[in-house]
CSV table of C-alpha atoms in Angstrom, one decimal:
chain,number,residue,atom,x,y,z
Z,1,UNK,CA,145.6,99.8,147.5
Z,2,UNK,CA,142.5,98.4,149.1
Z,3,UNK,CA,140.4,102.1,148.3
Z,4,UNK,CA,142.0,101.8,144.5
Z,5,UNK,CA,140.6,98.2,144.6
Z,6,UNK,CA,137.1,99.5,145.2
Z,7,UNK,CA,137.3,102.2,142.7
Z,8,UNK,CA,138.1,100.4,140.6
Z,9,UNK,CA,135.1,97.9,141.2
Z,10,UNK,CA,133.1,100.7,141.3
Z,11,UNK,CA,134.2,102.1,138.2
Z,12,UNK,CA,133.3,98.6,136.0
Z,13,UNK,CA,129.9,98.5,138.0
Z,14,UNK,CA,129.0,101.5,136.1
Z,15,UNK,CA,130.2,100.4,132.8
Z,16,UNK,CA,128.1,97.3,133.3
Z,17,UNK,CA,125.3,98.9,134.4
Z,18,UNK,CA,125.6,101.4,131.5
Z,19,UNK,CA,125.6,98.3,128.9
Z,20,UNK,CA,122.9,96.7,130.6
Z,21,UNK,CA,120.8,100.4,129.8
Z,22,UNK,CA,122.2,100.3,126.2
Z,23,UNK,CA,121.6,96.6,125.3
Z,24,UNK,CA,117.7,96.9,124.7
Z,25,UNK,CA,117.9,99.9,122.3
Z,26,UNK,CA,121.0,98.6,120.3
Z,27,UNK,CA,118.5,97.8,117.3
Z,28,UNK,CA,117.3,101.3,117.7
Z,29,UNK,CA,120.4,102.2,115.6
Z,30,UNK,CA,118.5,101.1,112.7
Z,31,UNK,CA,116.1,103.2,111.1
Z,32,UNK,CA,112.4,102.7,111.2
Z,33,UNK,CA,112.4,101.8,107.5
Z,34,UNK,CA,115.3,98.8,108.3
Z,35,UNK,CA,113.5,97.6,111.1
Z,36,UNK,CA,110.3,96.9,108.9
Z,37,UNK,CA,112.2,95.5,106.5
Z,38,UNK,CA,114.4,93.5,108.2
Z,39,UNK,CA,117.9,95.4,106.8
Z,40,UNK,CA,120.2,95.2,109.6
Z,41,UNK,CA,118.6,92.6,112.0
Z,42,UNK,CA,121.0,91.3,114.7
Z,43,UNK,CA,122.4,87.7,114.4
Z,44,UNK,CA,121.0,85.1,114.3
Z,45,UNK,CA,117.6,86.8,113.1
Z,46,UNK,CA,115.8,84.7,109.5
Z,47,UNK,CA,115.1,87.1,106.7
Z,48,UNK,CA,111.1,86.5,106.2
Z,49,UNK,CA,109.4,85.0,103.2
Z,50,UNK,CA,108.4,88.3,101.7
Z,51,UNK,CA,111.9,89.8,102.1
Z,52,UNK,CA,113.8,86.8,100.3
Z,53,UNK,CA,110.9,87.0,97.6
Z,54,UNK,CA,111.9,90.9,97.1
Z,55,UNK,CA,115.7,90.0,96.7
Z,56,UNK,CA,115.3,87.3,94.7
Z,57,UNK,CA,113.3,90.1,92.4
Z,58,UNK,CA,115.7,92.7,93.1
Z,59,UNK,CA,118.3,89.9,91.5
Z,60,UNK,CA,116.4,89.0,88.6
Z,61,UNK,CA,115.5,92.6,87.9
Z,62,UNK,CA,119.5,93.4,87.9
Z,63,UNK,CA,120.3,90.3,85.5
Z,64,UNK,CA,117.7,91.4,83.0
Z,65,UNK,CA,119.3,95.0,83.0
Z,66,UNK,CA,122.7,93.9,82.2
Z,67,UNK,CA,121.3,91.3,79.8
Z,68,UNK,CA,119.4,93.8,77.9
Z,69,UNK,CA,122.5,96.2,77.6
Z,70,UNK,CA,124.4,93.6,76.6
Z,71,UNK,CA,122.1,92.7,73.7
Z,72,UNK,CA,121.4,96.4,72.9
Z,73,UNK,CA,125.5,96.5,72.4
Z,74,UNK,CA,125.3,93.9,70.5
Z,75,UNK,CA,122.4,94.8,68.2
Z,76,UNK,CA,123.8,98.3,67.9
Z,77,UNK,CA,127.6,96.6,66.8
Z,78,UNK,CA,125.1,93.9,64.1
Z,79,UNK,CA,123.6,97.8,62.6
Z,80,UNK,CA,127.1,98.8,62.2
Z,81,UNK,CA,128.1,96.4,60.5
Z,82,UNK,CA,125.3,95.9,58.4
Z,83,UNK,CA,126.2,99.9,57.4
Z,84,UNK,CA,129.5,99.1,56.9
Z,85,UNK,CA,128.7,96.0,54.2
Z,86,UNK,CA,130.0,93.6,56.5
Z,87,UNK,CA,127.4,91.1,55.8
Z,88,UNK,CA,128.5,88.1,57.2
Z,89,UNK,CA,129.2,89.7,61.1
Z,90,UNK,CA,125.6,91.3,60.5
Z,91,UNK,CA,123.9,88.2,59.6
Z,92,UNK,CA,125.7,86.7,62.9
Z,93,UNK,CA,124.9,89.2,65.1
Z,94,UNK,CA,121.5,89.3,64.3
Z,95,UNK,CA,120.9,85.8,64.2
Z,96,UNK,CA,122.1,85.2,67.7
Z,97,UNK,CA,119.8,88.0,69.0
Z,98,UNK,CA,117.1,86.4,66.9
Z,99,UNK,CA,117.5,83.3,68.4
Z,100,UNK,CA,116.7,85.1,71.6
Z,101,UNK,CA,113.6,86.5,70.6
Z,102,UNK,CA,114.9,90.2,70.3
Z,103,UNK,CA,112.0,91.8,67.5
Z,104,UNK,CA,114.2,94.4,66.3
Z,105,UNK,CA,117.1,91.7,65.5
Z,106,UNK,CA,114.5,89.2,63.8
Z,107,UNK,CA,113.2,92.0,61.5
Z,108,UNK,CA,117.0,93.1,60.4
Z,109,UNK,CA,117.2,89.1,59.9
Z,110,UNK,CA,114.3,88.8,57.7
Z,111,UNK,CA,115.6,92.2,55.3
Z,112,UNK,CA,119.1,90.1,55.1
Z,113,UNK,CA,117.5,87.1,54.3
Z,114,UNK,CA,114.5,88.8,51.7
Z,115,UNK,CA,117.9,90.5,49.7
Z,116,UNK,CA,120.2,87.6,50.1
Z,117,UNK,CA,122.4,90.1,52.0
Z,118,UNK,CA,125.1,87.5,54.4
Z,119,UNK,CA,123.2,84.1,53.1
Z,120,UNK,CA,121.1,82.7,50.1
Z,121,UNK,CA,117.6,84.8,49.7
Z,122,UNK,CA,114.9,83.0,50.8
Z,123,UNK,CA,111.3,84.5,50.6
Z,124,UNK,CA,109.3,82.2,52.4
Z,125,UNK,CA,112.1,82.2,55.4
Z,126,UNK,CA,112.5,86.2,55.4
Z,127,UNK,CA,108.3,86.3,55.5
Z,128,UNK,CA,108.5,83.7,58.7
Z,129,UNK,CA,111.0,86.2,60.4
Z,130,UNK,CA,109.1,89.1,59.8
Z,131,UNK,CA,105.7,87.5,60.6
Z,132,UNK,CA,107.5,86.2,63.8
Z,133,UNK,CA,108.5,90.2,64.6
Z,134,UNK,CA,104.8,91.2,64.2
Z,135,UNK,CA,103.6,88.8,66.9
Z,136,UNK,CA,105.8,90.6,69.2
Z,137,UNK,CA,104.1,94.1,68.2
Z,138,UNK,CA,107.3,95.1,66.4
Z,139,UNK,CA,105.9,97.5,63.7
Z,140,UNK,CA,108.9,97.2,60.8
Z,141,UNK,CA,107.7,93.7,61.4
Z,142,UNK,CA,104.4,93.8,60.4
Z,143,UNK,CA,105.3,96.7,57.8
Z,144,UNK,CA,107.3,93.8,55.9
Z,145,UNK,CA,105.4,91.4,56.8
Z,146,UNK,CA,102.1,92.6,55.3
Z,147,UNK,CA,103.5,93.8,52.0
Z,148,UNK,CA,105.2,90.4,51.6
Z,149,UNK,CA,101.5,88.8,52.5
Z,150,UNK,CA,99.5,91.2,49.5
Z,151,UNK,CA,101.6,90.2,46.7
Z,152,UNK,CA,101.9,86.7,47.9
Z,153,UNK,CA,106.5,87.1,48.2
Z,154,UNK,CA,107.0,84.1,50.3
Z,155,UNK,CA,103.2,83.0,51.2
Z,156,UNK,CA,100.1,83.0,50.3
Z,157,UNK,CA,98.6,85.5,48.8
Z,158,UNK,CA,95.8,87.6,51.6
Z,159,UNK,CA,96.0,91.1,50.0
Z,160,UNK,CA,93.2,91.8,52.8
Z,161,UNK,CA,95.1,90.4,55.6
Z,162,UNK,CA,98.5,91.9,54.2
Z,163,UNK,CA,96.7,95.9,53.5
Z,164,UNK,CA,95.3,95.2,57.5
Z,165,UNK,CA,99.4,94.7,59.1
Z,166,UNK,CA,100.2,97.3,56.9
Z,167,UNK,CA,97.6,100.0,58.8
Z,168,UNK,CA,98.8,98.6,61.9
Z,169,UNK,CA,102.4,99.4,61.3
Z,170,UNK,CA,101.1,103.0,60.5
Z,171,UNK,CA,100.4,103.6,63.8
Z,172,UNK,CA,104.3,104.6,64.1
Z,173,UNK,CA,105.4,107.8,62.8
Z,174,UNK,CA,108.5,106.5,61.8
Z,175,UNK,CA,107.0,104.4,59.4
Z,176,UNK,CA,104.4,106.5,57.7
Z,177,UNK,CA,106.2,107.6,54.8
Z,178,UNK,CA,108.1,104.9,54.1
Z,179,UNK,CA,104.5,102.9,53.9
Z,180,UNK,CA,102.9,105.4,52.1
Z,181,UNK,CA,105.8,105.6,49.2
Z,182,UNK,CA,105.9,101.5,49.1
Z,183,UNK,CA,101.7,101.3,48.5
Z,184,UNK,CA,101.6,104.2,45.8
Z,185,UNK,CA,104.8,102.2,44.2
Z,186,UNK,CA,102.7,98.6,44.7
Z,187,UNK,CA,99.2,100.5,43.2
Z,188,UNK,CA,101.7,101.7,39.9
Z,189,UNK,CA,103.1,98.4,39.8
Z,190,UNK,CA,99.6,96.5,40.2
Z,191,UNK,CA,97.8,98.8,37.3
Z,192,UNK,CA,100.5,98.2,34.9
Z,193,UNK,CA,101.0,94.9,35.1
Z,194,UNK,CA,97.2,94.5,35.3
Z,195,UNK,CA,97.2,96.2,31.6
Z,196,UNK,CA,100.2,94.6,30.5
Z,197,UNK,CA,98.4,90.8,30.9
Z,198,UNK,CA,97.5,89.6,27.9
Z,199,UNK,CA,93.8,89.2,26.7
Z,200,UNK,CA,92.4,85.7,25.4
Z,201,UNK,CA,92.9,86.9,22.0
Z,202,UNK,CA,96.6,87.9,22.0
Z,203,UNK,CA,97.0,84.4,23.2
Z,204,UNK,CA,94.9,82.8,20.5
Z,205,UNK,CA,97.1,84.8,18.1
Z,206,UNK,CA,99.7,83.3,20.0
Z,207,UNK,CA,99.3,79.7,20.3
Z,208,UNK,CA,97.1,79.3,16.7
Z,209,UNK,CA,98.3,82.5,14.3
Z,210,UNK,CA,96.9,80.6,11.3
Z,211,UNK,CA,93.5,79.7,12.9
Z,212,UNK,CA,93.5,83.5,14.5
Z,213,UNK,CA,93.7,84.7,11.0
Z,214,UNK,CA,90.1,83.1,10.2
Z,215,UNK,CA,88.6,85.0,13.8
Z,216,UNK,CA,90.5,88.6,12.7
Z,217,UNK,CA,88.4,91.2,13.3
Z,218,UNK,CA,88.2,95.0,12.8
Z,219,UNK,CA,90.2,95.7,16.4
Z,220,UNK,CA,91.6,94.2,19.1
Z,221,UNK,CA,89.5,94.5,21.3
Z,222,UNK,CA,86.8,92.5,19.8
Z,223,UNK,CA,86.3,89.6,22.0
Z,224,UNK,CA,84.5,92.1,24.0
Z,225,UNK,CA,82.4,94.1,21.5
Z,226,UNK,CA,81.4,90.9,19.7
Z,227,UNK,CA,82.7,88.2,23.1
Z,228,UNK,CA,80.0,85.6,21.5
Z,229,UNK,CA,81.2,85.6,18.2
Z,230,UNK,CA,85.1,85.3,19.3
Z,231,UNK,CA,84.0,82.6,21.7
Z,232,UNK,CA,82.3,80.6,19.1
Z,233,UNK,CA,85.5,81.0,16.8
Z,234,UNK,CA,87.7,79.8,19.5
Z,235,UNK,CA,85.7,76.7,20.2
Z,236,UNK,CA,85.6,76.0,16.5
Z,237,UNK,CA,89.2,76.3,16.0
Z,238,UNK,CA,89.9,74.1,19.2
Z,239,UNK,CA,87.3,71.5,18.2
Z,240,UNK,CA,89.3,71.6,14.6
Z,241,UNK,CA,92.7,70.8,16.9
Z,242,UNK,CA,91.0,68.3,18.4
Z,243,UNK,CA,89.8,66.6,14.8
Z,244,UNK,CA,93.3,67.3,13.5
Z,245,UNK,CA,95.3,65.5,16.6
Z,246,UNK,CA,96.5,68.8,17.3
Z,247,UNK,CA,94.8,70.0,20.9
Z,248,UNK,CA,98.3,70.9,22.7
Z,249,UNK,CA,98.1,74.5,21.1
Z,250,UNK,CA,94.4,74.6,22.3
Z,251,UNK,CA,95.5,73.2,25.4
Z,252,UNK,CA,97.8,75.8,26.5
Z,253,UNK,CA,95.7,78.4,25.1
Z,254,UNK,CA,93.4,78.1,28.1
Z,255,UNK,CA,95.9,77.2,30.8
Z,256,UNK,CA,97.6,80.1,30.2
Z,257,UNK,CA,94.3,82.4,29.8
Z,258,UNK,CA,92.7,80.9,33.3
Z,259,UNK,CA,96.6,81.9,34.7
Z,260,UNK,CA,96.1,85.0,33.6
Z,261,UNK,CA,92.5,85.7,34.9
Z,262,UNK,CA,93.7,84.1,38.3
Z,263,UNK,CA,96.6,86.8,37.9
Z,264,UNK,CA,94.2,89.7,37.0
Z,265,UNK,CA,91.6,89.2,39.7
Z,266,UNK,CA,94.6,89.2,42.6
Z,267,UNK,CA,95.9,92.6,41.0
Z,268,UNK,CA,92.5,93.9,41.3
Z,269,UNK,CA,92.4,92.3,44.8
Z,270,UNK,CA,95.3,94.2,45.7
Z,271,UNK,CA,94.3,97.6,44.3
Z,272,UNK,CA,91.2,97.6,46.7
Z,273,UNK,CA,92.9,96.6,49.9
Z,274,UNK,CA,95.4,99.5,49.5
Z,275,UNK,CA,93.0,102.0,48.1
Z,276,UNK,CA,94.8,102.8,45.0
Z,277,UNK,CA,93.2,105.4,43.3
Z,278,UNK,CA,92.6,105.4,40.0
């Protein structure tokens, strides 16, 4: 009993000694990489600074992935239903990703809002969203956005300023011939209307026939083969108006022309900023 005793001793001498030679190395069942890093560190051992700074990024960097698949579902479910002619879900969907800054969602926006697709059209409120796109380097932003700016839809007209987003926006392939088809439909559109405006002798025919009568001349066009003589007529005929009590007609004869000059000179405006040829 008393030898078993001993062996027994004996025996657990050696398993503590052995422990005691295993202790040191038992981080050396992490690998060099965990060690540096700190992945796997026995208890009671403080992450440092730099390591909590990476898994707090690590963290964020996850969130923002699942965030942006969730908002990439949810954009791609807004397109659908837009497709589908389910307005008022579109307009939802996209309004919610708009409020979140998403470009692609404020762009869809601003061509819902512009036709009055889901909610009342509203010019000045579908340039904003566009406009708002563009800042965010969203090219179908600045696409709309600078064609709305050259004919002055829903702000100021800047023909210059609009022609200069829309050569930006070309720098996506997507969009080239789409931009290309809208500028040679805005240069037709530009040139006829520009021909179509009426000249200050239509609207002296207009606004005083009888008085027109007296200024007739051969053609039409003769307030610019003869401008002095027209011009002298007209101020005649408006200083008779005057003498006569009767200056409304006179009046309106000018507002209108100085509209139409105003209107003239911007169609001009916008045939040089998009190159239309002629």
């Amino acid at each position: 009993m008393r030898a078993h005793g001993k062996g027994a001793l004996s025996s657990l001498c050696g398993i503590v000694l052995l422990a005691i030679l295993i202790a040191p190395g038992c981080d050396s069942g992490r690998s060099p990489r965990q060690a540096a890093s700190g992945v796997g560190a026995t208890w009671g051992q403080q992450p440092s600074a730099e390591q909590l700074a990476a898994q707090e990024r690590e963290r964020r960097e996850a969130e923002e992935r699942v965030q942006q698949a969730q908002r990439q579902r949810a954009f791609d479910a807004a397109v659908a239903a837009y497709k589908a002619g389910n307005y008022p879900a579109a307009y939802a969907g996209f309004s919610a990703l708009a409020q979140q800054g998403m470009p692609g969602a404020l762009s869809n926006l601003g061509v819902m809002v512009q036709q009055g697709h889901g909610t009342a059209a509203d010019p000045y409120r579908a340039y904003g969203l566009f406009a708002q796109a563009a800042q965010s380097g969203f090219a179908h932003g600045a696409m709309n956005a600078g064609f709305m700016q050259v004919t002055g839809d829903g702000t100021e007209a800047d023909p210059e300023a609009g022609a200069a987003r829309i050569r930006s926006a070309m720098a996506s392939p997507e969009l080239r011939d789409e931009i290309r088809s809208r500028t040679a439909q805005l240069c037709a559109n530009a040139r006829a209307e520009s021909q179509r405006l009426p000249t200050i002798f239509d609207l002296f025919k207009k606004h005083m026939p009888g008085k027109a009568t007296l200024c007739a001349f051969d053609t039409l066009t003769a307030e610019t083969q003869e401008k002095n003589k027209f011009a002298n007529c007209v101020r005649a005929a408006c200083q008779l108006e005057v003498t006569l009590g009767e200056a409304d007609s006179c009046q309106a004869l000018f507002v209108e022309g100085r509209q139409n000059e105003q209107r003239r000179a911007l169609l001009q405006r916008i045939e040089v900023a998009l190159g239309c040829s002629a």
